[in-house]
Amino acid sequence: MSTSTLLRLATAGSVDDGKSTLVGRLLHDSKAVMADQLEAVERASKDRGLTDADLALLTDGLRAEREQGITIDVAYRYFATARRSFILADCPGHVQYTRNTVTGSSTADVVVLLADIRHGIVEQTRRHLAVATLLRVPHVIIAVNKIDLVDYDEAAFRAVDQQVRALAEQLGIAHIHTIPVSALQGANVVEVSDKTPWYDGPSLLGLLEELPIEAEELAADRDARLPIQTVLRPQQGARDPRFIEYRGYAGPITQGALAVGDKVRILPSGLVSKVTGIRIGEREVESASAPLSVAVELADSIDIARGDVIVAGEPLPIIAKEVEATLCWLSDRPLRLRARLLLKHLTQTTQVIVNDIAGVLDLDALESRPAQALGLNDLGRVWLKLASPIVAETYGQSRHTGAFLLIDPSDGSTLAAGMIRDARNPDAAREADLRLAARAEAAQDWVI
Amino acid sequence: MSHPTSKTGNLDLLEAEAMLVIREVVAELERPVILFSGGKDSAVLLHVALQAYYPAKPPIALLHVDTGHNFPEVLDYRDRVAERYGLRLEVARVQDYIDDGRLVERADGTRNPLQTLPLLDAIAEHRFDAVFGGARRDEEKARAKERIVSLRNEFGQWDPRGQRPELWNLFNPRHRPGEHVRVFPLSNWTELDIWRYIERENIELPSLYFAHDRDVFSRDGMWLAVGEHNTLRPGEVPERRTVRYRTVGDMSCTGAVESTASSIDDIVRETALTTVSERGATRADDRLTEAAMEDRKKEGYF
């Protein structure tokens, strides 16, 4: 049982497209709702004068949300089937939509976007889809909801499906699925409905059980990356005297796998060593793969600290002093040119200066226009100059080595999500190490 | 390069995430502490922290807010565990606050809501800046909206509308002086995950998690233990039943469930089949209002 896999999904949609009902339906029909929780919903529904239990109330957690009938913040839900366990990040549609969708999408294997079949693809769907693409969520599902309101009409669904395909092509999304559903009636959510004989695909849950999981793909056929969080040196405090001399470099394997005997390189120093031991807590193992948290021992006694990264294989990430990135600006305070901020990347935090604001993305036209500043929910492209180097790859190569936060040094608040497009190291000895973009796959043009 | 690896299961993934969170926050802040009640979630949290630093000792203290209504076997367990791993244990006592008048006993006798003040005082006194708790998002609707690393202001308050976005696996525990972060590394675990992990790792727990005979009485549809902290109201009749606890907390508001599950194996099976949530079955204080937990969290509760 404990070997079933874990899929992370995010749901997003615009106001009144029935997302909370869909999530409630998913939880209810997959038997993830306990009897007392359902009773509470039935009681609250009755208090509001409703005849049927409003499944949306299952997911509205805060008082203000229940009072206003809206969802304010990302909520996390858990359910499981015989085949798989799910972590669902339920992202509200209207308030702070970019901030919430970015948060929910950043760790998701799949995003489920809701569309109302009567309205098709609206502005907010485009925006959500653009954000999911920008964050490189591996799979996107469009749940075309409320088909009961158009009498389960095939033509109405095909029309929305056409719109979705056209937009997906424009955005360059490879894996997109559309499913006709009625969250209210439960059609094609958990069970395939007999009211849509013209639809031969799986139900939403059926599809979620089938999709590949990013963490598993990251574990295989990628060169290992291990950002060091802390160095374990028990010395005299060892719980077991055998470990007085132990020195372990602890952190998560973000991609690939490491095995005892592997040759590795430490960045940014570039020193080479060999793995002599791997632990997952008390367990000693011969090898471990992403995304496990491990501690490794190395053959050579070299100076390694938090912020360094253990890597295997070629090509190496770049030791970046300047970074070009797409930012999702998440703060009320605007970003201005020459701002001095903190950047957190893997386990390294450094000061940065914003050297250039190259443009802001118009999500409707999917093109860039010039900008002097970035405001809340803006997506913009910038060049940053770093005080200390980071071990960088493009976001297209890795959602770990290519991602960073911008932090306000005065109060510690998170200002932006950053995705690396390009990086430079003016001091590099080798031509090939000068610039990352030269060897990375090209990002879509619209991803400014 | 690629290596043959054994299949990574859910528990491995959840453990890895929790270890990552603990190592990251401890590395960035100065004075971390684990809220350790002796309950199963805090036992799992401590176990994961021990794994994160093995074979070194976790550089983390333990803090218990004792309501004065705790089950004796749980207090005994708490002290034994702190001793075994050589960890510093701080205890903040609600009873001290009632004795000197800083807090007043509630009419219903429940002391859970009284824990907030001693907790905030202990955090300020010891200048703890990272306060780890074993809370899970599947426990309760307000918890489902809380971040893994959750900022608290100088008054210990949670501002649900002003939460920081939490992106990728990049956790940001930075804060201003006087503020602190609450950290919930087990956020993504479910009750069943907790029990399966306890089984896999063979984690010791207080005995009252397992089926035993106890004198109990029924109140608001829950079985409460007969004892000095629970006085019977008219119409309440004590009876002996075979019960166990699904959560461990204040005796006055933590209910037992009827069960014959006497081993972890039995409990895993029982938990997989249950139709009532952990808090619904066992916590009287969460039934007070639809927003009971939300209100307490805003005031600085766990």
XYZ file of C-alpha atoms in Angstrom:
750
model
C 0.000 0.000 0.000
C 2.686 2.500 0.960
C 4.344 2.159 -2.461
C 1.494 3.888 -4.324
C 2.640 7.130 -5.905
C 1.976 10.744 -4.970
C 0.640 13.214 -7.558
C 0.578 16.949 -6.861
C -2.176 18.834 -8.640
C -3.310 22.447 -8.610
C -6.791 23.624 -9.531
C -7.612 27.119 -10.760
C -10.514 28.835 -12.404
C -12.395 32.086 -12.549
C -15.289 33.188 -10.375
C -18.452 31.079 -10.568
C -17.104 28.395 -12.832
C -17.765 25.807 -10.143
C -14.244 24.997 -9.031
C -15.044 24.580 -5.345
C -17.921 22.320 -6.341
C -15.613 20.274 -8.552
C -13.032 19.890 -5.793
C -15.783 19.035 -3.303
C -17.138 16.470 -5.777
C -13.681 14.946 -6.265
C -13.186 14.636 -2.508
C -16.717 13.414 -1.869
C -16.890 10.843 -4.658
C -13.409 9.499 -3.920
C -14.601 8.975 -0.328
C -12.068 11.408 1.139
C -14.757 13.242 3.099
C -15.471 11.920 6.548
C -19.026 11.539 7.818
C -18.709 14.339 10.392
C -17.276 16.743 7.797
C -20.181 16.025 5.456
C -22.657 16.506 8.302
C -21.094 19.905 9.026
C -21.516 20.866 5.357
C -25.121 19.663 5.319
C -25.813 21.650 8.485
C -24.209 24.804 7.038
C -26.062 24.347 3.732
C -29.368 24.116 5.564
C -28.480 27.259 7.556
C -28.059 29.053 4.235
C -31.455 27.838 3.035
C -30.136 25.324 0.498
C -31.896 22.013 -0.083
C -28.853 19.973 -1.210
C -25.460 19.918 0.489
C -23.284 22.599 -1.140
C -20.041 20.695 -1.724
C -18.203 23.981 -2.226
C -18.444 24.481 1.557
C -16.070 21.551 2.018
C -13.190 23.642 0.776
C -13.978 27.114 2.085
C -11.848 27.210 5.191
C -11.944 30.749 6.516
C -14.867 32.670 7.936
C -14.521 35.560 5.472
C -14.631 33.025 2.655
C -17.823 31.426 3.880
C -19.451 34.767 4.512
C -18.573 36.154 1.110
C -18.949 32.836 -0.720
C -15.468 33.205 -2.192
C -12.088 31.554 -1.765
C -9.238 33.781 -0.612
C -6.193 31.639 -0.214
C -4.635 28.457 -1.583
C -6.043 25.485 0.338
C -4.461 22.062 0.387
C -6.528 18.867 0.255
C -5.637 15.218 0.413
C -7.311 12.221 -1.096
C -6.317 8.800 -2.267
C -7.560 6.030 -4.490
C -6.401 2.434 -4.561
C -3.873 3.469 -7.222
C -2.492 6.793 -6.082
C -2.409 9.498 -3.394
C -3.074 13.123 -4.289
C -2.052 16.495 -2.852
C -4.407 19.123 -4.250
C -3.578 22.844 -4.114
C -6.886 24.631 -4.596
C -6.098 28.107 -5.982
C -8.743 30.824 -5.860
C -9.579 32.593 -9.083
C -10.236 36.243 -8.533
C -8.301 37.885 -5.714
C -4.548 37.783 -6.217
C -5.007 35.303 -9.036
C -1.397 35.297 -10.295
C 0.104 35.060 -6.840
C -2.092 32.104 -5.941
C -1.782 30.286 -9.235
C 1.987 30.720 -9.237
C 2.170 29.362 -5.694
C -0.050 26.368 -6.446
C 1.574 25.628 -9.798
C 5.191 25.825 -8.687
C 5.204 22.297 -7.270
C 2.384 20.791 -9.349
C 2.642 17.800 -11.678
C -0.611 18.863 -13.285
C -2.884 21.915 -13.294
C -6.645 21.460 -13.651
C -8.270 24.613 -15.072
C -12.026 25.079 -15.011
C -13.941 26.582 -17.900
C -17.683 27.199 -18.063
C -18.987 25.529 -21.235
C -21.375 28.434 -21.815
C -18.538 30.982 -21.824
C -15.628 28.995 -23.248
C -12.103 30.338 -22.817
C -12.328 33.672 -21.014
C -9.592 36.147 -20.178
C -8.845 34.521 -16.841
C -8.500 31.052 -18.388
C -5.917 32.466 -20.800
C -4.038 34.010 -17.919
C -4.076 30.851 -15.824
C -2.953 28.843 -18.814
C -0.140 31.302 -19.533
C 1.030 31.124 -15.904
C 0.938 27.318 -15.913
C 3.014 27.328 -19.097
C 5.446 29.850 -17.703
C 5.932 27.712 -14.582
C 6.340 24.645 -16.795
C 3.742 22.527 -15.122
C 4.187 19.236 -17.006
C 0.465 18.620 -17.703
C -2.623 20.786 -18.084
C -6.232 19.553 -17.931
C -9.105 21.815 -18.936
C -12.294 20.643 -17.207
C -15.128 22.046 -19.345
C -17.762 22.375 -16.643
C -21.543 22.739 -16.450
C -22.303 20.481 -19.433
C -25.579 19.664 -17.672
C -26.638 23.258 -18.428
C -26.273 22.674 -22.195
C -27.946 19.235 -22.107
C -24.656 17.403 -22.514
C -24.324 18.822 -26.021
C -21.338 17.480 -27.958
C -21.095 20.467 -30.311
C -20.832 22.899 -27.392
C -17.946 20.874 -25.940
C -16.182 20.547 -29.315
C -16.323 24.328 -29.746
C -14.538 24.917 -26.419
C -12.122 22.089 -27.179
C -11.194 23.823 -30.454
C -10.506 27.083 -28.592
C -8.306 25.243 -26.105
C -6.289 23.515 -28.841
C -5.697 26.794 -30.660
C -4.528 28.532 -27.490
C -2.330 25.597 -26.489
C -0.615 25.764 -29.860
C -0.036 29.493 -29.474
C 1.447 28.969 -26.001
C 3.467 25.938 -27.007
C 1.850 23.545 -24.509
C 2.603 19.952 -25.387
C 0.417 18.008 -22.960
C -3.095 19.352 -22.702
C -6.294 17.399 -22.083
C -9.921 18.537 -22.193
C -12.722 16.732 -20.365
C -16.465 17.558 -20.427
C -17.715 17.511 -16.821
C -20.608 18.450 -14.608
C -19.240 19.024 -11.128
C -22.767 19.532 -9.829
C -24.075 16.237 -11.224
C -20.797 14.367 -10.891
C -20.550 13.594 -14.618
C -17.062 12.479 -15.743
C -15.510 13.603 -12.455
C -14.950 10.240 -10.814
C -17.121 7.979 -12.981
C -17.457 8.215 -16.761
C -20.973 9.509 -17.447
C -23.477 7.688 -19.683
C -24.859 11.105 -20.661
C -21.778 11.852 -22.797
C -21.598 8.786 -25.071
C -19.770 10.953 -27.620
C -16.825 11.375 -25.197
C -14.523 8.347 -25.178
C -11.817 9.629 -22.802
C -11.300 8.935 -19.100
C -13.000 10.695 -16.184
C -11.017 13.457 -14.478
C -9.970 11.162 -11.640
C -9.209 8.374 -14.110
C -6.839 10.686 -15.974
C -5.201 11.900 -12.749
C -4.477 8.287 -11.853
C -2.692 7.754 -15.185
C -0.514 10.860 -15.602
C 3.244 10.488 -15.201
C 4.725 12.048 -12.052
C 7.478 14.606 -12.446
C 9.446 13.487 -9.383
C 9.771 10.003 -10.865
C 10.911 11.354 -14.195
C 13.431 13.585 -12.433
C 14.874 10.588 -10.625
C 15.773 8.821 -13.845
C 18.224 9.746 -16.623
C 19.286 13.108 -15.242
C 22.641 14.090 -13.823
C 22.493 14.385 -10.052
C 22.184 17.721 -8.248
C 22.434 18.018 -4.462
C 22.334 21.513 -2.942
C 23.923 21.360 0.504
C 21.705 22.596 3.321
C 23.960 21.822 6.231
C 27.124 19.904 7.125
C 26.623 17.196 9.752
C 29.585 16.919 12.120
C 28.614 15.086 15.326
C 32.117 15.243 16.849
C 31.877 14.735 20.619
C 28.076 15.012 20.526
C 27.687 11.863 18.426
C 24.840 9.625 19.511
C 27.069 6.704 18.569
C 30.877 6.865 19.202
C 31.531 5.372 15.744
C 30.564 8.737 14.282
C 32.957 11.090 16.067
C 34.905 11.598 12.824
C 31.803 11.599 10.600
C 31.285 14.448 8.137
C 28.116 14.328 6.056
C 26.835 16.809 3.491
C 23.091 16.988 3.902
C 20.466 18.123 1.417
C 17.863 17.000 -1.082
C 18.734 15.253 -4.344
C 16.775 17.550 -6.658
C 17.265 15.410 -9.760
C 18.987 12.203 -10.837
C 20.558 9.709 -8.468
C 23.770 9.269 -6.499
C 25.493 5.992 -5.681
C 28.485 5.070 -3.558
C 31.535 5.226 -5.843
C 30.183 8.010 -8.082
C 32.588 10.738 -9.152
C 31.122 14.145 -8.313
C 32.097 17.786 -8.554
C 31.502 20.465 -5.941
C 30.324 23.821 -7.249
C 31.180 26.657 -7.277
C 34.729 25.532 -6.309
C 34.873 22.902 -9.082
C 36.746 20.422 -6.850
C 36.303 16.747 -7.709
C 35.675 13.921 -5.244
C 33.998 10.538 -4.872
C 30.914 9.465 -2.908
C 31.940 7.070 -0.139
C 28.687 6.806 1.818
C 25.012 7.765 1.619
C 22.533 7.952 4.477
C 18.820 8.622 4.673
C 18.673 9.332 8.382
C 19.732 6.210 10.252
C 19.514 4.046 7.110
C 22.729 3.504 5.187
C 22.054 2.993 1.464
C 24.087 2.190 -1.657
C 22.228 4.714 -3.792
C 19.445 7.274 -3.556
C 17.481 9.274 -6.097
C 15.413 12.475 -6.356
C 13.617 13.842 -4.394
C 15.008 12.144 -1.267
C 16.767 14.068 1.508
C 20.143 12.470 2.146
C 23.542 12.989 3.722
C 26.584 11.973 1.658
C 30.187 11.378 2.666
C 33.020 12.189 0.279
C 36.480 10.643 -0.154
C 38.356 13.918 0.168
C 38.447 16.297 3.059
C 37.626 19.505 1.214
C 36.090 22.763 2.280
C 32.352 22.484 1.558
C 29.608 24.604 3.102
C 25.905 25.348 2.902
C 25.154 26.915 -0.458
C 27.531 24.628 -2.393
C 26.058 22.108 -4.815
C 27.228 18.534 -5.463
C 26.753 17.705 -9.152
C 27.433 14.742 -11.427
C 27.847 14.570 -15.209
C 28.280 17.143 -17.964
C 27.546 19.846 -18.913
C 27.913 21.599 -15.598
C 25.586 24.359 -14.432
C 27.013 27.849 -14.805
C 28.569 29.769 -11.923
C 26.392 32.779 -12.549
C 27.181 36.374 -11.614
C 24.473 37.874 -13.817
C 21.056 36.368 -14.410
C 18.283 37.092 -16.877
C 14.948 35.978 -15.476
C 11.197 36.139 -15.778
C 9.702 37.464 -12.543
C 6.205 37.029 -11.165
C 5.975 40.123 -9.002
C 3.950 39.219 -5.882
C 4.146 42.334 -3.744
C 2.062 45.506 -3.425
C 5.295 47.496 -3.478
C 6.481 47.883 -7.083
C 9.854 46.733 -8.360
C 11.985 49.619 -9.577
C 15.211 49.770 -11.533
C 18.379 49.614 -9.385
C 16.480 48.059 -6.454
C 18.735 46.168 -4.015
C 17.174 42.894 -2.916
C 18.029 39.417 -1.658
C 17.902 36.420 -3.963
C 17.386 32.895 -2.604
C 18.388 30.120 -5.001
C 18.689 26.481 -3.833
C 20.351 26.894 -0.419
C 22.206 30.097 -1.254
C 21.091 33.646 -0.460
C 22.879 36.633 -1.992
C 22.359 40.330 -2.584
C 21.272 41.457 -6.042
C 20.814 44.697 -7.928
C 18.089 44.977 -10.574
C 20.115 46.189 -13.556
C 17.439 46.217 -16.219
C 13.681 45.856 -16.507
C 13.402 44.660 -20.091
C 9.621 44.494 -20.320
C 6.333 43.357 -18.892
C 4.214 40.579 -20.374
C 0.794 41.397 -21.742
C -0.977 38.129 -20.993
C -3.837 38.824 -23.342
C -1.799 39.700 -26.403
C 0.984 37.332 -25.288
C 3.620 39.884 -26.100
C 6.088 42.049 -24.228
C 5.811 45.784 -23.834
C 8.364 48.179 -22.324
C 8.079 48.960 -18.597
C 9.833 51.094 -15.992
C 8.565 49.123 -13.001
C 6.725 45.907 -12.143
C 3.506 45.989 -10.088
C 1.552 43.349 -8.213
C 0.808 40.294 -10.386
C 2.971 41.581 -13.260
C 5.121 39.142 -15.174
C 8.284 40.823 -16.363
C 11.767 40.135 -17.634
C 14.785 41.533 -15.772
C 18.561 41.333 -15.590
C 20.008 40.906 -12.100
C 23.575 41.421 -10.935
C 24.617 39.120 -8.065
C 26.994 39.864 -5.187
C 27.975 36.162 -4.887
C 27.661 33.561 -7.631
C 24.902 30.946 -7.802
C 25.023 27.492 -9.417
C 22.464 28.112 -12.147
C 20.668 26.333 -14.947
C 17.710 27.611 -16.929
C 14.196 27.057 -15.602
C 13.562 25.087 -18.772
C 16.293 22.665 -17.707
C 15.205 22.394 -14.080
C 12.418 23.686 -11.860
C 15.006 23.540 -9.014
C 18.321 24.949 -10.270
C 16.385 27.393 -12.473
C 14.109 28.903 -9.810
C 14.648 31.589 -7.178
C 12.883 33.966 -4.796
C 13.426 37.681 -4.449
C 13.211 38.793 -0.822
C 12.866 42.208 0.774
C 15.973 42.657 2.966
C 14.141 45.028 5.331
C 11.306 42.756 6.467
C 12.055 39.367 4.916
C 8.910 39.231 2.816
C 8.850 37.260 -0.440
C 8.548 39.731 -3.315
C 8.828 37.633 -6.442
C 9.127 34.202 -7.991
C 11.982 34.123 -10.468
C 12.678 31.787 -13.378
C 16.108 31.843 -14.959
C 16.197 32.295 -18.738
C 19.857 33.005 -19.126
C 22.932 33.458 -16.954
C 26.403 34.865 -17.481
C 29.743 34.436 -15.865
C 32.051 37.174 -17.109
C 34.999 35.585 -15.256
C 34.690 32.092 -16.779
C 37.885 30.654 -18.225
C 36.156 28.574 -20.892
C 34.095 30.125 -23.663
C 31.360 27.506 -23.180
C 30.872 28.537 -19.549
C 30.329 32.183 -20.336
C 26.666 32.041 -21.116
C 23.904 29.571 -20.320
C 21.435 30.414 -23.075
C 23.833 29.278 -25.778
C 23.294 25.657 -24.845
C 19.790 25.679 -23.356
C 16.626 24.930 -25.258
C 14.992 28.111 -26.441
C 12.133 29.472 -24.351
C 8.919 30.466 -26.115
C 9.083 33.943 -27.564
C 6.072 35.098 -25.614
C 7.734 34.029 -22.366
C 9.409 37.359 -22.151
C 24.028 8.459 -15.398
C 21.298 6.239 -14.068
C 21.177 3.820 -11.171
C 18.775 1.055 -10.307
C 16.808 2.425 -7.379
C 14.200 0.783 -5.265
C 10.691 2.175 -5.647
C 10.201 5.369 -3.664
C 6.917 5.258 -1.724
C 4.675 7.985 -0.342
C 6.221 7.810 3.105
C 9.713 8.259 1.637
C 8.518 11.375 -0.201
C 6.779 12.851 2.833
C 9.781 12.112 5.049
C 12.113 13.716 2.486
C 9.997 16.865 2.318
C 9.823 17.149 6.120
C 13.605 16.668 6.455
C 14.184 19.351 3.821
C 11.948 21.831 5.641
C 13.554 21.193 9.025
C 17.129 21.455 7.733
C 16.339 24.610 5.783
C 14.638 26.553 8.559
C 17.172 25.484 11.193
C 20.018 26.569 8.877
C 18.508 30.013 8.310
C 17.419 30.864 11.859
C 19.041 30.938 15.276
C 16.903 29.343 17.988
C 14.616 26.563 16.747
C 12.257 24.671 19.031
C 9.837 21.778 18.541
C 6.449 21.951 20.259
C 6.483 18.526 21.860
C 3.276 17.397 23.517
C 4.048 13.701 23.548
C 1.271 13.178 21.016
C 1.786 11.029 17.932
C 2.306 13.946 15.535
C 4.978 15.548 17.685
C 6.581 12.108 18.142
C 6.761 11.723 14.361
C 8.066 15.279 13.954
C 10.839 14.658 16.477
C 11.696 11.350 14.789
C 12.039 13.078 11.397
C 14.228 15.792 13.005
C 16.447 13.057 14.457
C 16.722 11.544 10.953
C 17.546 14.924 9.412
C 20.622 15.305 11.627
C 21.673 11.709 12.212
C 24.292 10.839 13.396
C 24.570 14.313 14.897
C 22.143 15.608 17.504
C 19.439 17.955 16.145
C 20.300 21.516 17.244
C 16.699 21.970 18.381
C 15.107 22.344 21.822
C 11.726 20.924 22.906
C 8.893 23.001 24.355
C 5.761 21.661 26.003
C 2.814 23.805 27.047
C 1.371 21.790 29.921
C -2.303 22.508 30.556
C -2.113 20.831 33.939
C -4.731 18.400 32.678
C -2.372 16.104 30.842
C -2.478 12.357 31.016
C 0.298 11.202 33.391
C 1.538 8.524 30.974
C 2.055 11.232 28.342
C 4.137 13.442 30.659
C 6.229 10.429 31.600
C 6.761 9.628 27.923
C 7.722 13.270 27.176
C 10.435 13.294 29.847
C 11.818 9.906 28.845
C 12.158 10.898 25.175
C 13.892 14.224 25.934
C 16.299 12.371 28.235
C 17.018 9.586 25.718
C 18.119 11.980 22.967
C 19.773 14.501 25.287
C 17.523 17.339 24.139
C 16.795 20.460 26.175
C 13.160 20.456 27.353
C 11.328 23.635 28.372
C 7.899 23.356 29.992
C 5.437 26.265 30.167
C 2.674 25.571 32.712
C -0.882 26.853 32.407
C -1.313 25.996 36.100
C 1.315 28.609 37.073
C -0.676 31.240 35.216
C -3.925 30.244 36.904
C -2.250 30.138 40.324
C -0.948 33.700 40.107
C -4.021 35.094 38.355
C -2.579 35.796 34.909
C -5.185 33.379 33.539
C -8.635 32.490 34.812
C -10.147 29.024 34.620
C -12.936 28.849 32.033
C -16.487 27.983 33.031
C -16.424 24.814 30.919
C -13.138 23.703 32.535
C -11.398 23.361 29.166
C -7.813 24.570 29.219
C -6.836 24.224 25.548
C -7.647 27.872 24.740
C -5.562 28.929 27.759
C -2.360 27.591 26.219
C -1.813 30.589 23.951
C -0.455 33.032 26.559
C 2.092 30.659 28.161
C 3.180 29.613 24.659
C 3.771 33.203 23.497
C 5.547 34.069 26.766
C 7.850 31.050 26.398
C 8.653 31.970 22.788
C 9.501 35.535 23.860
C 11.440 34.510 26.984
C 13.664 32.020 25.168
C 13.687 34.123 21.988
C 12.697 31.106 19.903
C 12.529 32.234 16.272
C 11.493 28.973 14.588
C 8.686 27.125 16.348
C 8.068 23.697 14.821
C 4.702 21.989 15.201
C 3.325 18.649 14.064
C 0.042 20.077 12.734
C -1.292 18.649 9.480
C -3.447 20.340 6.861
C -5.903 17.439 6.743
C -6.875 18.065 10.386
C -9.029 21.111 9.981
C -10.287 23.636 7.404
C -8.303 26.646 8.657
C -5.127 24.581 8.881
C -5.641 23.579 5.230
C -4.855 27.177 4.286
C -1.719 27.627 6.328
C 1.734 27.660 4.798
C 4.436 25.174 5.792
C 6.501 28.141 7.022
C 4.000 30.565 8.554
C 4.914 34.058 9.717
C 3.656 35.272 13.118
C 3.770 38.900 14.192
C 4.950 40.187 17.551
C 1.624 39.185 19.072
C 1.985 35.667 17.718
C -0.932 36.271 15.387
C -1.572 34.491 12.114
C -2.808 36.734 9.308
C -4.515 34.403 6.839
C -4.955 37.142 4.237
C -1.353 38.296 4.377
C 0.410 34.965 4.018
C 3.617 34.741 2.045
C 3.455 32.852 -1.213
C 5.318 29.553 -0.814
C 7.063 28.687 -4.051
C 8.752 25.494 -5.190
C 10.832 24.025 -2.352
C 12.279 27.434 -1.544
C 11.270 28.198 2.026
C 11.699 31.710 3.352
C 11.701 31.978 7.151
C 13.138 35.511 7.309
C 11.323 37.924 9.579
C 11.693 41.157 11.510
C 12.928 41.251 15.121
C 10.111 40.258 17.489
C 8.360 38.186 14.832
C 8.832 34.449 14.490
C 7.820 31.641 12.166
C 5.742 28.585 12.934
C 6.894 25.671 10.845
C 4.793 22.622 9.977
C 6.972 20.022 8.238
C 4.178 17.402 8.388
C 1.667 19.693 6.623
C 1.137 17.268 3.753
C 0.778 14.107 5.854
C -2.586 12.515 6.584
C -3.514 10.673 9.766
C -3.010 7.380 7.958
C 0.462 8.453 6.773
C 1.367 9.227 10.388
C 0.362 5.754 11.554
C 2.039 3.980 8.641
C 5.247 5.902 9.367
C 5.048 5.083 13.074
C 4.678 1.440 12.068
C 7.530 1.523 9.554
C 9.937 3.349 11.854
C 8.794 1.557 14.994
C 8.350 4.831 16.906
C 7.495 4.516 20.590
C 4.230 6.202 21.669
C 2.400 6.819 24.963
C 0.356 3.761 25.913
C -3.023 5.490 25.698
C -2.956 5.363 21.899
C -3.595 1.628 22.220
C -6.807 -0.088 23.334
C -7.189 -0.302 27.109
C -10.004 -0.477 29.673
C -10.886 2.913 31.147
C -13.687 4.517 33.162
C -15.355 6.950 30.797
C -18.579 8.901 30.458
C -20.406 10.246 27.433
C -20.577 14.017 26.803
C -21.543 15.676 23.494
C -21.244 12.289 21.815
C -17.655 11.720 22.985
C -16.136 9.424 25.593
C -14.285 11.517 28.182
C -12.053 9.995 30.839
C -13.278 10.000 34.425
C -10.637 11.709 36.547
C -9.895 14.639 38.812
C -10.046 17.085 35.895
C -13.443 15.948 34.662
C -16.347 16.313 37.054
C -19.529 14.522 36.109
C -22.524 16.676 35.315
C -26.041 15.587 36.224
C -27.135 12.653 34.086
C -23.590 11.595 33.177
C -22.853 8.031 34.236
C -19.340 6.557 34.313
C -18.866 3.156 32.722
C -15.907 0.924 31.924
C -15.163 0.567 28.222
C -12.374 -0.614 25.952
C -11.101 2.552 24.319
C -8.082 4.246 22.814
C -7.172 7.839 21.956
C -6.721 9.099 18.403
C -5.225 12.378 19.626
C -3.595 13.292 22.911
C -4.379 16.598 24.535
C -6.123 18.149 27.465
C -8.084 15.479 29.386
C -11.084 17.782 29.716
C -11.724 18.026 25.996
C -10.003 15.084 24.363
C -12.320 12.175 23.755
C -11.509 8.461 23.517
C -12.917 6.231 20.804
C -14.191 2.716 21.382
C -11.608 0.404 19.885
C -9.923 -2.926 20.382
C -6.876 -1.911 18.335
C -3.996 -2.915 20.578
C -1.094 -2.797 18.120
C 0.107 -0.280 15.531
C -0.871 -2.784 12.878
C -4.457 -2.828 14.223
C -4.518 0.979 14.322
C -3.329 1.332 10.718
C -6.143 -0.986 9.660
C -8.710 0.842 11.788
C -7.580 4.264 10.518
C -7.793 3.153 6.887
C -11.452 2.219 7.420
C -12.638 5.068 9.638
C -15.418 7.378 8.452
C -15.061 10.107 11.082
C -12.255 12.683 11.106
C -9.733 12.781 13.927
C -10.881 16.136 15.291
C -14.560 15.360 14.768
C -14.189 12.232 16.861
C -12.071 13.565 19.641
C -11.889 17.336 20.069
C -14.708 19.079 21.858
C -13.054 22.491 21.563
C -13.183 22.485 17.758
C -16.910 21.988 17.830
C -17.563 25.270 19.595
C -18.057 27.229 16.378
C -17.495 26.725 12.687
C -14.430 28.949 12.964
C -13.060 27.845 16.362
C -9.622 26.902 15.070
C -9.336 29.951 12.827
C -10.036 32.246 15.785
C -7.494 30.552 18.027
C -4.826 30.580 15.330
C -5.324 34.304 14.804
C -4.740 34.776 18.523
C -1.434 32.970 18.383
C -2.428 29.375 19.044
C -0.444 26.532 17.432
